[in-house]
Amino acid sequence: MKIRYDRETCIGMFQCVDEWDAFEKNLDAGKADLDGATEVEEDIFELEVPDGAELDAEFAARACPVDAIELYDDDGEQVV
């Protein structure tokens, strides 16, 4: 499972931070950071979801009010 985070779209509501500890508040930027993620395009970050964290990742993606977080299963199909 992979999570994809568009930091440019983020508006800093930090609802993802409340759902999954991989997201952290960056108050200086007014946006969340995805800890351990790789920047694959400008302001687009991806991270393999660790085993056991799938539900937290899904909640984080669903909680985002601007759909800046997408979740993909192991087949590459978008879950959220």
Coordinates of N, CA, C and O in Angstrom, one line a residue:
M1 N 0.9 -1.2 0.0 CA 0.0 0.0 0.0 C 0.9 1.2 0.0 O 1.9 1.3 0.7
K2 N 0.5 2.2 -0.8 CA 1.3 3.5 -0.9 C 0.4 4.7 -0.7 O -0.8 4.7 -1.1
I3 N 0.9 5.7 0.0 CA 0.2 6.9 0.2 C 0.9 8.0 -0.6 O 2.2 8.0 -0.7
R4 N 0.1 8.9 -1.2 CA 0.7 9.9 -2.0 C 0.1 11.3 -1.5 O -1.1 11.4 -1.3
Y5 N 0.9 12.2 -1.2 CA 0.6 13.4 -0.5 C 1.0 14.6 -1.4 O 2.1 14.8 -1.7
D6 N 0.0 15.5 -1.7 CA 0.2 16.7 -2.5 C 0.3 17.9 -1.5 O -0.7 18.4 -1.1
R7 N 1.5 18.2 -1.2 CA 1.8 19.2 -0.1 C 1.3 20.6 -0.6 O 0.9 21.4 0.2
E8 N 1.4 20.9 -1.9 CA 0.9 22.2 -2.4 C -0.6 22.4 -2.2 O -1.0 23.5 -1.8
T9 N -1.4 21.3 -2.3 CA -2.8 21.4 -2.1 C -3.2 21.5 -0.6 O -4.2 22.1 -0.3
C10 N -2.3 21.0 0.3 CA -2.6 21.1 1.7 C -2.9 22.5 2.2 O -2.2 23.5 1.8
I11 N -3.9 22.7 3.0 CA -4.3 24.0 3.6 C -4.0 24.1 5.1 O -4.4 25.0 5.7
G12 N -3.4 23.0 5.6 CA -2.9 23.1 7.0 C -4.0 23.0 8.0 O -3.9 23.6 9.1
M13 N -5.0 22.2 7.8 CA -6.1 21.9 8.8 C -5.5 20.8 9.8 O -6.1 20.7 10.8
F14 N -4.5 20.1 9.4 CA -3.9 19.1 10.2 C -4.8 17.9 10.7 O -4.5 17.3 11.7
Q15 N -5.9 17.7 10.0 CA -6.7 16.6 10.4 C -6.0 15.2 10.1 O -6.2 14.3 10.9
C16 N -5.1 15.2 9.2 CA -4.3 14.0 8.9 C -3.4 13.7 10.1 O -3.1 12.5 10.4
V17 N -2.9 14.7 10.7 CA -2.0 14.6 11.9 C -2.7 13.9 13.0 O -2.1 13.1 13.7
D18 N -4.0 14.2 13.2 CA -4.8 13.6 14.2 C -5.1 12.1 14.0 O -5.3 11.3 14.9
E19 N -5.0 11.7 12.7 CA -5.4 10.3 12.3 C -4.2 9.4 12.2 O -4.3 8.2 12.4
W20 N -3.0 9.9 11.8 CA -1.8 9.1 11.6 C -0.6 9.8 12.0 O -0.3 10.9 11.5
D21 N 0.3 9.2 12.8 CA 1.4 9.9 13.3 C 2.6 10.0 12.3 O 3.6 10.7 12.6
A22 N 2.4 9.5 11.1 CA 3.4 9.7 10.0 C 3.3 11.2 9.5 O 4.2 11.7 8.9
F23 N 2.1 11.8 9.7 CA 1.9 13.2 9.4 C 2.3 14.0 10.6 O 1.9 13.8 11.7
E24 N 3.0 15.1 10.3 CA 3.5 16.0 11.4 C 3.1 17.4 11.0 O 3.1 17.8 9.8
K25 N 2.8 18.2 12.0 CA 2.5 19.7 11.8 C 3.8 20.4 11.5 O 4.8 20.2 12.1
N26 N 3.8 21.2 10.4 CA 4.9 22.1 10.1 C 4.3 23.5 10.2 O 3.7 24.0 9.2
L27 N 4.3 24.1 11.4 CA 3.6 25.4 11.6 C 4.3 26.5 10.9 O 3.6 27.5 10.5
D28 N 5.6 26.4 10.6 CA 6.3 27.4 9.9 C 5.8 27.5 8.4 O 5.6 28.6 7.9
A29 N 5.5 26.4 7.8 CA 4.9 26.4 6.5 C 3.4 26.4 6.4 O 2.8 26.7 5.4
G30 N 2.8 26.1 7.6 CA 1.3 26.0 7.6 C 0.8 24.8 6.9 O -0.3 24.9 6.3
K31 N 1.6 23.8 6.8 CA 1.2 22.6 6.1 C 1.7 21.4 6.9 O 2.6 21.5 7.7
A32 N 1.2 20.2 6.5 CA 1.7 19.0 7.2 C 2.9 18.4 6.4 O 3.1 18.7 5.2
D33 N 3.7 17.7 7.1 CA 4.8 16.9 6.5 C 4.5 15.5 6.6 O 4.0 15.0 7.7
L34 N 4.9 14.7 5.6 CA 4.8 13.2 5.7 C 6.2 12.6 6.0 O 7.0 12.6 5.1
D35 N 6.4 12.2 7.2 CA 7.7 11.8 7.7 C 8.1 10.5 6.9 O 7.4 9.6 6.8
G36 N 9.4 10.6 6.4 CA 10.0 9.5 5.7 C 9.6 9.4 4.3 O 10.1 8.5 3.6
A37 N 8.8 10.3 3.8 CA 8.3 10.2 2.4 C 9.4 10.7 1.4 O 10.3 11.5 1.8
T38 N 9.3 10.3 0.2 CA 10.2 10.7 -0.9 C 9.4 11.6 -1.8 O 8.3 11.4 -2.2
E39 N 10.1 12.7 -2.2 CA 9.5 13.7 -3.1 C 9.7 13.2 -4.5 O 10.8 13.1 -5.0
V40 N 8.6 12.8 -5.1 CA 8.6 12.2 -6.5 C 8.4 13.2 -7.6 O 8.8 12.9 -8.7
E41 N 7.8 14.3 -7.3 CA 7.6 15.4 -8.1 C 7.6 16.6 -7.2 O 7.5 16.5 -6.0
E42 N 7.6 17.8 -7.8 CA 7.6 19.0 -6.9 C 6.4 19.0 -6.0 O 5.3 19.0 -6.5
D43 N 6.6 19.0 -4.7 CA 5.6 19.0 -3.7 C 4.6 17.8 -3.7 O 3.6 17.8 -3.1
I44 N 5.0 16.7 -4.3 CA 4.3 15.4 -4.3 C 5.2 14.4 -3.6 O 6.3 14.1 -4.0
F45 N 4.7 13.9 -2.5 CA 5.5 12.9 -1.7 C 4.8 11.6 -1.6 O 3.5 11.5 -1.6
E46 N 5.6 10.5 -1.7 CA 5.0 9.2 -1.6 C 5.8 8.4 -0.5 O 6.9 8.6 -0.2
L47 N 5.0 7.5 0.1 CA 5.5 6.6 1.2 C 4.8 5.3 1.1 O 3.6 5.2 1.0
E48 N 5.6 4.2 1.3 CA 5.0 2.9 1.4 C 4.5 2.8 2.9 O 5.2 3.1 3.8
V49 N 3.2 2.4 3.0 CA 2.6 2.4 4.3 C 3.1 1.1 5.0 O 3.0 0.0 4.5
P50 N 3.6 1.3 6.2 CA 4.1 0.1 7.0 C 3.0 -0.8 7.3 O 1.9 -0.4 7.5
D51 N 3.4 -2.1 7.4 CA 2.4 -3.1 7.9 C 1.8 -2.7 9.2 O 2.5 -2.2 10.1
G52 N 0.5 -2.8 9.3 CA -0.2 -2.5 10.5 C -0.7 -1.0 10.6 O -1.4 -0.6 11.5
A53 N -0.3 -0.2 9.6 CA -0.6 1.2 9.6 C -1.7 1.5 8.5 O -2.0 2.7 8.3
E54 N -2.1 0.5 7.8 CA -3.0 0.7 6.7 C -4.3 1.5 7.1 O -4.7 2.4 6.4
L55 N -4.9 1.1 8.2 CA -6.1 1.8 8.6 C -5.9 3.2 9.0 O -6.7 4.1 8.7
D56 N -4.8 3.5 9.7 CA -4.4 4.9 10.1 C -4.2 5.7 8.8 O -4.6 6.9 8.7
A57 N -3.5 5.1 7.8 CA -3.3 5.8 6.5 C -4.6 6.1 5.8 O -4.8 7.2 5.3
E58 N -5.5 5.2 5.9 CA -6.8 5.4 5.2 C -7.6 6.5 5.9 O -8.2 7.4 5.3
F59 N -7.6 6.5 7.2 CA -8.3 7.6 8.0 C -7.7 8.9 7.7 O -8.4 9.9 7.6
A60 N -6.4 9.0 7.6 CA -5.7 10.3 7.3 C -6.1 10.8 5.9 O -6.4 12.0 5.8
A61 N -6.2 9.9 4.9 CA -6.5 10.3 3.6 C -8.0 10.7 3.6 O -8.3 11.7 2.9
R62 N -8.9 10.0 4.2 CA -10.3 10.4 4.2 C -10.6 11.6 5.0 O -11.5 12.4 4.7
A63 N -9.7 12.0 6.0 CA -9.9 13.2 6.8 C -9.5 14.4 6.1 O -10.0 15.5 6.5
C64 N -8.7 14.3 5.1 CA -8.2 15.6 4.4 C -9.4 16.3 3.7 O -10.0 15.7 2.8
P65 N -9.6 17.6 4.1 CA -10.8 18.3 3.6 C -10.5 18.7 2.1 O -11.5 19.1 1.4
V66 N -9.3 18.7 1.6 CA -9.0 19.1 0.2 C -8.5 18.0 -0.6 O -8.0 18.3 -1.7
D67 N -8.6 16.8 -0.2 CA -8.2 15.6 -0.9 C -6.7 15.7 -1.4 O -6.4 15.3 -2.5
A68 N -5.9 16.2 -0.5 CA -4.4 16.2 -0.8 C -3.7 14.9 -0.6 O -2.5 14.8 -0.9
I69 N -4.4 13.9 -0.1 CA -3.9 12.6 0.2 C -4.6 11.5 -0.5 O -5.8 11.4 -0.4
E70 N -3.8 10.7 -1.2 CA -4.4 9.6 -2.0 C -3.8 8.3 -1.4 O -2.6 8.3 -1.1
L71 N -4.5 7.2 -1.4 CA -4.1 5.9 -0.9 C -4.3 4.9 -2.0 O -5.3 4.9 -2.6
Y72 N -3.2 4.1 -2.3 CA -3.3 3.1 -3.4 C -3.0 1.7 -2.8 O -2.1 1.6 -1.9
D73 N -3.7 0.7 -3.3 CA -3.4 -0.6 -2.8 C -2.2 -1.2 -3.5 O -1.6 -0.5 -4.4
D74 N -1.8 -2.4 -3.3 CA -0.6 -3.0 -3.8 C -0.7 -3.2 -5.3 O 0.3 -3.4 -6.0
D75 N -1.9 -3.2 -5.9 CA -2.1 -3.3 -7.3 C -2.1 -2.0 -8.0 O -2.3 -1.9 -9.2
G76 N -1.9 -0.9 -7.3 CA -1.9 0.4 -7.9 C -3.3 1.1 -8.0 O -3.4 2.1 -8.6
E77 N -4.3 0.4 -7.5 CA -5.7 0.9 -7.6 C -5.9 1.9 -6.4 O -5.5 1.7 -5.3
Q78 N -6.5 3.1 -6.8 CA -6.7 4.1 -5.7 C -7.8 3.6 -4.8 O -8.9 3.2 -5.2
V79 N -7.5 3.6 -3.5 CA -8.5 3.2 -2.5 C -9.2 4.5 -1.9 O -10.4 4.4 -1.7
V80 N -8.5 5.5 -1.7 CA -9.0 6.8 -1.2 C -8.5 7.9 -2.1 O -7.3 7.9 -2.4

